[in-house]
Coordinates of C-alpha atoms in Angstrom, one line a residue:
Chain Q
M1 CA -92.6 83.0 -115.3
A2 CA -92.0 85.9 -113.7
T3 CA -92.2 85.0 -109.3
P4 CA -95.5 85.8 -108.4
V5 CA -96.2 88.9 -105.8
T6 CA -97.2 88.4 -102.6
V7 CA -100.3 90.0 -101.3
Y8 CA -100.7 89.9 -97.3
G9 CA -104.4 89.5 -96.0
P10 CA -108.5 88.6 -96.4
P11 CA -110.1 88.5 -100.0
L12 CA -112.7 89.6 -97.6
S13 CA -110.9 93.3 -96.8
T14 CA -112.4 96.0 -98.4
A15 CA -108.4 97.6 -98.8
V16 CA -107.4 93.6 -99.7
S17 CA -110.0 93.5 -102.4
R18 CA -109.0 96.5 -103.9
V19 CA -105.5 95.1 -104.3
L20 CA -106.3 91.6 -105.4
V21 CA -107.7 93.3 -109.1
C22 CA -106.0 95.8 -109.7
L23 CA -103.0 92.9 -109.6
L24 CA -106.1 90.2 -111.5
E25 CA -106.6 93.2 -114.6
K26 CA -102.9 93.9 -115.0
D27 CA -102.8 90.2 -115.4
V28 CA -99.6 89.9 -113.1
P29 CA -99.8 86.2 -110.9
F30 CA -99.5 87.1 -107.3
Q31 CA -99.7 84.6 -104.5
L32 CA -102.1 85.2 -101.2
V33 CA -101.0 84.8 -97.4
P34 CA -103.8 84.8 -95.0
I35 CA -103.5 87.0 -92.0
S36 CA -105.0 85.8 -89.2
M37 CA -107.3 88.7 -87.9
A38 CA -109.3 87.1 -85.4
K39 CA -106.5 85.6 -84.2
G40 CA -104.0 89.1 -84.0
E41 CA -101.8 88.1 -86.8
H42 CA -101.9 91.5 -88.0
K43 CA -101.0 93.0 -85.0
K44 CA -97.8 90.6 -84.7
P45 CA -94.3 92.6 -84.3
D46 CA -92.7 90.9 -88.1
Y47 CA -96.2 91.8 -89.0
L48 CA -95.6 95.1 -88.2
K49 CA -92.0 95.4 -89.9
I50 CA -94.0 94.6 -93.0
Q51 CA -97.2 97.5 -92.0
P52 CA -96.3 99.6 -89.4
F53 CA -100.0 100.5 -88.9
G54 CA -100.8 96.5 -88.2
Q55 CA -103.4 96.5 -91.0
V56 CA -104.3 94.8 -94.3
P57 CA -102.7 94.9 -97.2
A58 CA -99.1 94.9 -97.3
F59 CA -97.6 93.5 -100.6
Q60 CA -94.2 92.4 -101.6
D61 CA -92.8 92.6 -105.4
D62 CA -89.2 91.2 -105.8
E63 CA -87.7 94.7 -105.1
I64 CA -89.8 96.6 -102.9
T65 CA -92.3 95.9 -100.2
L66 CA -95.6 98.3 -100.0
F67 CA -98.6 99.0 -97.3
E68 CA -101.7 101.5 -98.2
S69 CA -103.9 100.1 -101.2
R70 CA -104.9 103.0 -103.3
A71 CA -100.6 103.4 -103.1
I72 CA -100.2 99.9 -104.1
C73 CA -103.3 99.7 -107.1
R74 CA -100.6 103.3 -108.7
Y75 CA -97.4 101.1 -108.1
I76 CA -98.9 98.4 -109.9
A77 CA -100.3 100.6 -112.7
D78 CA -97.3 101.9 -112.9
K79 CA -94.8 98.8 -113.0
Y80 CA -97.0 96.9 -115.9
P81 CA -98.2 99.9 -118.1
S82 CA -98.1 97.8 -120.7
K83 CA -99.9 94.4 -119.6
G84 CA -103.6 93.9 -119.2
T85 CA -105.7 96.7 -119.0
M86 CA -103.7 99.4 -120.3
G87 CA -105.5 102.8 -119.1
L88 CA -105.7 102.1 -115.7
F89 CA -103.3 105.1 -114.4
G90 CA -103.8 106.9 -118.1
T91 CA -102.2 107.3 -121.1
N92 CA -100.8 110.6 -120.8
P93 CA -100.4 113.2 -118.0
L94 CA -103.7 115.0 -118.5
V95 CA -105.3 111.8 -117.8
K96 CA -103.7 110.7 -115.2
A97 CA -105.0 114.3 -113.1
S98 CA -107.8 113.4 -113.5
I99 CA -107.6 109.9 -112.2
D100 CA -105.5 111.0 -109.6
Q101 CA -108.9 113.8 -108.9
W102 CA -111.4 111.1 -108.8
L103 CA -109.3 108.8 -106.7
E104 CA -108.9 111.5 -103.9
A105 CA -112.7 112.1 -104.6
E106 CA -113.0 108.3 -103.8
S107 CA -110.5 108.3 -100.8
Q108 CA -111.4 111.3 -99.0
S109 CA -115.6 111.6 -100.4
F110 CA -116.5 108.2 -100.6
N111 CA -114.5 105.8 -98.7
P112 CA -115.5 107.4 -95.0
P113 CA -119.3 107.1 -95.2
S114 CA -119.2 104.3 -97.3
S115 CA -116.8 101.8 -95.4
I116 CA -119.1 102.8 -91.9
L117 CA -121.9 101.9 -93.6
A118 CA -120.4 98.4 -95.0
F119 CA -118.9 98.3 -90.9
Q120 CA -122.2 98.8 -89.5
L121 CA -124.7 97.3 -92.1
V122 CA -122.2 94.2 -92.8
F123 CA -119.7 93.5 -90.4
A124 CA -121.0 94.6 -87.4
P125 CA -123.9 92.0 -87.0
R126 CA -121.4 89.4 -88.3
M127 CA -119.2 90.4 -85.4
K128 CA -122.2 89.8 -83.2
L129 CA -121.4 93.8 -82.3
K130 CA -124.6 96.4 -81.7
Q131 CA -125.1 98.7 -84.3
D132 CA -125.7 102.2 -84.5
K133 CA -128.4 103.4 -85.6
A134 CA -127.4 107.2 -85.8
L135 CA -124.0 106.3 -87.1
I136 CA -125.9 104.6 -90.1
K137 CA -128.5 107.3 -90.9
Q138 CA -125.7 110.2 -90.1
N139 CA -123.4 108.3 -93.0
E140 CA -126.4 107.2 -95.1
A141 CA -126.9 110.7 -95.9
K142 CA -123.3 112.0 -96.5
L143 CA -123.5 108.8 -99.0
V144 CA -126.8 110.1 -100.8
K145 CA -125.1 113.4 -101.6
V146 CA -121.5 111.8 -103.1
L147 CA -124.0 109.4 -105.0
D148 CA -125.9 112.8 -106.7
I149 CA -122.5 113.7 -107.8
Y150 CA -121.6 111.0 -109.1
E151 CA -125.1 110.6 -111.0
N152 CA -124.0 113.9 -112.8
R153 CA -120.3 113.2 -113.4
L154 CA -121.0 110.2 -114.9
G155 CA -124.4 111.1 -117.2
E156 CA -121.4 113.3 -118.8
S157 CA -119.2 110.4 -119.3
R158 CA -119.0 106.5 -118.8
Y159 CA -116.8 106.1 -116.1
L160 CA -115.7 108.7 -113.7
A161 CA -112.6 110.4 -115.1
G162 CA -113.4 109.7 -118.1
D163 CA -114.8 107.5 -120.8
E164 CA -112.0 104.3 -120.0
F165 CA -111.8 102.2 -116.9
T166 CA -109.6 103.1 -114.7
L167 CA -108.4 103.2 -110.9
A168 CA -110.5 105.6 -109.9
D169 CA -113.6 103.4 -110.6
L170 CA -112.0 100.6 -109.7
S171 CA -111.2 101.9 -106.3
H172 CA -115.0 102.5 -105.7
L173 CA -116.0 98.3 -105.7
P174 CA -114.7 96.7 -102.9
N175 CA -117.3 99.2 -100.8
T176 CA -119.9 99.3 -103.1
Q177 CA -120.2 95.3 -103.9
Y178 CA -120.7 95.1 -100.0
L179 CA -123.4 97.6 -99.9
V180 CA -125.5 96.4 -102.9
E181 CA -125.1 92.9 -102.3
K182 CA -124.7 91.9 -98.5
T183 CA -127.1 95.2 -97.5
N184 CA -130.7 96.3 -98.3
R185 CA -128.9 99.9 -99.3
A186 CA -128.1 98.4 -102.9
E187 CA -131.1 101.2 -104.0
L188 CA -128.9 103.9 -103.5
F189 CA -126.5 103.2 -106.4
M190 CA -129.3 101.4 -108.4
S191 CA -132.3 103.7 -108.5
R192 CA -129.6 106.4 -109.8
R193 CA -129.9 105.4 -113.6
N194 CA -126.1 106.5 -114.0
V195 CA -124.7 105.3 -111.0
G196 CA -126.1 102.2 -111.8
R197 CA -125.7 101.7 -115.1
W198 CA -121.9 102.2 -113.9
W199 CA -122.0 100.2 -111.4
D200 CA -124.1 96.9 -113.6
E201 CA -120.8 97.2 -116.3
I202 CA -117.6 97.5 -113.8
S203 CA -119.0 94.9 -111.6
S204 CA -119.2 92.6 -114.3
R205 CA -115.6 92.9 -115.6
P206 CA -113.8 89.2 -115.4
S207 CA -111.3 90.5 -112.8
W208 CA -113.4 91.8 -110.4
K209 CA -116.0 88.6 -110.8
K210 CA -112.7 86.9 -109.7
V211 CA -112.6 88.8 -106.6
V212 CA -115.9 88.2 -105.4
E213 CA -115.6 84.6 -105.9
M214 CA -112.3 84.7 -103.7
Q215 CA -114.2 86.4 -101.0
N216 CA -116.7 83.9 -101.7
A217 CA -114.4 80.9 -101.2
P218 CA -115.6 78.4 -98.2
S219 CA -112.1 78.2 -97.0
Q220 CA -111.9 81.5 -95.2
Chain G
M1 CA -102.8 132.2 -119.5
A2 CA -101.7 132.3 -115.9
M3 CA -102.9 129.0 -113.6
K4 CA -105.5 129.7 -111.7
L5 CA -106.5 128.2 -107.8
H6 CA -109.9 129.3 -106.4
G7 CA -109.9 129.1 -102.7
L8 CA -110.2 130.0 -99.1
V9 CA -107.9 132.1 -97.1
G10 CA -107.8 129.7 -94.5
S11 CA -109.2 126.5 -95.4
N12 CA -106.5 123.7 -95.2
A13 CA -107.1 122.1 -98.6
T14 CA -106.7 125.1 -100.2
F15 CA -103.2 125.8 -98.4
R16 CA -102.2 122.4 -99.6
S17 CA -102.2 123.1 -103.1
M18 CA -100.6 126.5 -102.6
V19 CA -97.7 125.6 -100.9
A20 CA -97.2 123.4 -104.1
L21 CA -97.6 126.3 -106.1
I22 CA -95.1 128.3 -104.6
E23 CA -93.0 125.7 -103.7
K24 CA -92.2 125.5 -107.5
D25 CA -92.1 129.3 -108.2
L26 CA -95.2 128.7 -110.1
D27 CA -97.1 132.1 -111.4
F28 CA -101.1 131.6 -110.4
E29 CA -103.3 133.3 -109.6
F30 CA -105.1 133.6 -106.4
V31 CA -108.9 133.9 -106.7
P32 CA -111.0 134.1 -103.7
V33 CA -114.7 132.1 -103.4
D34 CA -116.9 134.0 -100.9
F35 CA -118.6 131.7 -99.2
A36 CA -121.0 134.3 -97.3
A37 CA -122.8 134.8 -100.4
R38 CA -122.5 131.4 -100.6
E39 CA -120.4 130.9 -104.2
H40 CA -119.4 127.8 -103.2
K41 CA -123.0 126.9 -104.3
T42 CA -123.7 128.4 -107.4
P43 CA -123.9 126.3 -110.7
Q44 CA -120.1 128.1 -112.0
Y45 CA -118.8 126.9 -109.1
L46 CA -119.9 123.6 -109.3
A47 CA -118.5 123.3 -113.0
R48 CA -115.2 123.3 -111.2
N49 CA -115.8 121.4 -108.3
P50 CA -119.2 119.4 -108.2
F51 CA -118.3 118.4 -104.3
G52 CA -119.4 122.6 -103.6
Q53 CA -115.4 122.6 -101.3
V54 CA -112.3 124.6 -102.3
P55 CA -110.1 124.4 -103.7
A56 CA -110.5 124.4 -107.8
F57 CA -108.0 124.5 -110.3
E58 CA -107.2 125.6 -114.2
D59 CA -104.3 125.4 -116.0
G60 CA -105.2 126.4 -119.3
D61 CA -107.9 124.2 -120.4
L62 CA -107.0 121.7 -117.7
K63 CA -109.8 121.8 -114.6
L64 CA -109.0 120.0 -111.7
F65 CA -110.3 120.3 -108.1
E66 CA -109.3 118.0 -104.2
S67 CA -106.2 119.8 -103.4
R68 CA -103.8 116.6 -103.3
A69 CA -104.9 115.6 -106.9
I70 CA -103.9 119.4 -107.9
S71 CA -100.7 119.0 -105.6
K72 CA -99.7 115.8 -107.1
Y73 CA -100.4 117.2 -110.8
V74 CA -98.0 120.7 -110.6
A75 CA -95.1 118.5 -108.7
E76 CA -95.4 115.7 -111.4
T77 CA -95.9 118.5 -114.7
Y78 CA -93.5 121.0 -113.8
A79 CA -91.1 118.6 -112.0
D80 CA -87.9 121.3 -113.1
K81 CA -89.4 124.6 -111.8
G82 CA -88.6 125.3 -108.5
T83 CA -88.4 122.5 -106.0
N84 CA -88.6 119.0 -106.8
L85 CA -91.6 117.4 -105.0
T86 CA -91.5 114.2 -105.8
F87 CA -89.1 111.1 -106.6
N88 CA -87.8 110.3 -109.8
D89 CA -86.4 106.9 -109.0
S90 CA -89.4 104.1 -109.4
K91 CA -88.8 102.5 -106.4
K92 CA -88.5 105.9 -104.0
L93 CA -91.9 107.3 -105.7
A94 CA -93.6 104.1 -104.7
I95 CA -92.5 104.9 -101.0
Q96 CA -93.2 108.5 -101.3
T97 CA -96.9 107.3 -102.4
V98 CA -97.3 105.2 -99.4
W99 CA -96.9 108.2 -97.0
M100 CA -98.7 110.0 -99.1
E101 CA -101.8 108.1 -98.3
V102 CA -100.9 107.7 -95.2
E103 CA -101.1 111.3 -94.3
G104 CA -105.1 110.9 -96.5
Q105 CA -106.0 108.0 -94.5
K106 CA -104.7 107.9 -91.3
F107 CA -103.3 111.7 -90.0
D108 CA -105.7 113.6 -91.6
P109 CA -109.1 112.0 -90.7
A110 CA -107.5 112.3 -86.5
S111 CA -105.5 115.9 -86.9
A112 CA -108.7 117.6 -89.1
K113 CA -110.9 116.7 -86.3
L114 CA -108.4 118.2 -83.9
V115 CA -108.1 121.3 -85.9
W116 CA -111.7 122.1 -86.2
E117 CA -112.3 121.8 -82.1
L118 CA -109.2 123.4 -81.5
A119 CA -108.3 125.8 -83.6
L120 CA -111.8 126.3 -85.6
K121 CA -115.0 126.4 -83.3
P122 CA -113.0 129.0 -81.0
I123 CA -112.7 131.6 -83.9
F124 CA -116.7 130.5 -84.7
G125 CA -117.8 131.6 -81.2
Q126 CA -118.4 127.3 -80.5
T127 CA -117.9 125.3 -77.7
T128 CA -115.2 122.3 -78.2
D129 CA -116.3 119.2 -77.3
D130 CA -113.5 117.9 -74.7
L131 CA -114.8 114.3 -75.1
V132 CA -114.1 114.6 -78.9
V133 CA -110.9 115.8 -78.1
A134 CA -109.7 113.2 -76.2
E135 CA -110.8 110.6 -78.2
F136 CA -108.8 112.6 -81.3
E137 CA -105.9 113.0 -79.7
Q138 CA -105.2 109.8 -78.5
K139 CA -106.4 108.6 -82.5
L140 CA -103.5 110.6 -83.8
S141 CA -101.3 109.9 -80.9
Q142 CA -101.4 106.3 -82.3
V143 CA -100.5 107.4 -85.8
L144 CA -97.4 109.7 -84.3
D145 CA -96.1 106.2 -82.3
V146 CA -95.4 105.4 -86.0
Y147 CA -94.0 108.3 -87.5
E148 CA -91.9 109.0 -84.8
R149 CA -90.5 105.0 -85.5
R150 CA -90.8 105.9 -89.3
L151 CA -88.6 109.3 -88.8
T152 CA -86.0 108.0 -87.1
E153 CA -85.3 105.6 -90.6
S154 CA -85.7 108.1 -93.1
K155 CA -85.2 112.1 -93.5
F156 CA -88.4 112.8 -94.5
L157 CA -92.2 111.0 -94.2
G158 CA -91.3 110.0 -98.0
G159 CA -87.5 109.0 -98.1
D160 CA -84.3 111.4 -97.8
K161 CA -85.8 114.8 -98.9
F162 CA -88.9 117.1 -98.4
T163 CA -92.3 115.9 -100.9
L164 CA -95.3 116.0 -101.6
A165 CA -95.7 113.9 -98.5
D166 CA -94.6 115.8 -95.6
L167 CA -96.3 119.0 -97.9
Y168 CA -99.6 117.3 -97.5
H169 CA -99.5 117.7 -93.9
L170 CA -98.5 121.0 -93.1
P171 CA -101.9 123.0 -92.5
N172 CA -103.3 120.6 -90.7
I173 CA -100.1 121.0 -88.3
H174 CA -99.9 124.4 -89.0
Y175 CA -103.2 124.7 -87.3
L176 CA -102.0 122.0 -84.4
M177 CA -99.6 124.2 -83.2
A178 CA -101.3 126.5 -81.9
T179 CA -103.5 124.6 -79.8
K180 CA -102.5 122.5 -76.7
A181 CA -102.4 119.5 -79.2
K182 CA -99.0 120.7 -80.4
S183 CA -97.5 118.4 -77.3
L184 CA -98.2 115.5 -78.8
F185 CA -95.8 116.5 -81.7
H186 CA -93.2 117.6 -79.5
A187 CA -93.3 114.5 -77.4
R188 CA -91.5 112.9 -80.1
P189 CA -88.4 114.2 -80.7
H190 CA -87.9 113.2 -84.3
V191 CA -91.5 114.4 -85.4
G192 CA -91.0 117.4 -83.8
A193 CA -87.8 118.2 -85.0
W194 CA -89.7 117.3 -88.9
C195 CA -92.2 119.7 -88.3
E196 CA -90.3 122.6 -87.5
D197 CA -88.4 121.5 -90.9
I198 CA -91.0 121.4 -92.5
L199 CA -92.9 124.5 -90.9
S200 CA -90.7 127.0 -91.3
R201 CA -89.9 126.5 -95.1
P202 CA -90.1 129.6 -97.3
A203 CA -92.5 128.6 -99.3
W204 CA -95.2 127.6 -96.4
L205 CA -93.9 131.0 -94.2
K206 CA -95.4 132.8 -97.8
V207 CA -98.6 130.8 -97.4
V208 CA -99.2 131.4 -93.7
A209 CA -98.1 135.1 -94.3
M210 CA -102.4 135.4 -95.9
L211 CA -103.6 135.0 -92.5
P212 CA -105.5 137.7 -90.7
K213 CA -102.9 138.4 -87.7

């Protein structure tokens, strides 16, 4: 059996969970090394050597050390094209271009407002921080505009980049999970017919269910 | 049919794709989008870029949006033309991809805000918000500290040659070099030298020649 790859960071982290679901989709065995943010482990010199911004995740296999969840996902999808879900990064250059396009849309348009909302609505209360109502309102308005665009797109094709599940859809799982399951803003997604249908499909993939199990495990 | 890039002269994102096309010596037509006439919100344009933003790109039947995806497509599809903007070796490519993500996730959020406050607001007759500038100069400084360390170990951000990882940075750095924020780059010797190097590339000079004097 191949040596498991290593992922550093807690499964509750949206960026860590993005990498975990990709590894599960590709059937790549991994070990998870916990990094206690509460104890400041992510800012210690040994960790900064592998992730110079002091964030999670970091990733190591027998050849390389990487960071940035979307870069790690691209690496995994490229390195194991025939394992697990095969079309994750496309099987030809034109499909790959479409996947890259929607990965960038996730990165540039979906991630900023959905991250801020997830932090304000889910993490701030847990950390006993005061919520910023103006910031919530502003980012909800931004997210609504993005979801309207997704609603149109997902009326034209089953998944964002085409008719197959790809990295572009996968990349949306972490933030959406929090907003749909842990806030009262689920209707942003579920009131839109195509977006709701897409969310139901991608979130019920066995790989994502496994990640959610890891997030809900009591030992953290 | 020649490639087409729909965009706006001076737009960071438009220039990010345009410079890749020029680095690759590719034949393309630049099609200006008329923002004053709200062309970017017309159904015809939204069919090219559903976010109503620039740029949008066509290569035959292929249509793409998102400047970084366009540059990446061009770099990969026409790898053997002009400058090779990407590594062939899979490990080197993985490292290059890390720093491409760093640009999008760390550098751009910090620097784009400063470009707006320091370079663009004055042009539009709006007032710079000094508190926002202070906040984002702090954020950018933290990113550039990491870049300084990286560039002591590596000639370019993505590895030992100029790649997309460096190219993605060109528009924002160009604008900030004409503002007080340039001191953030010059205060860090390796970052300063890297900026001078990439900004002086002939392809980038061709892009900035399009800007009004």
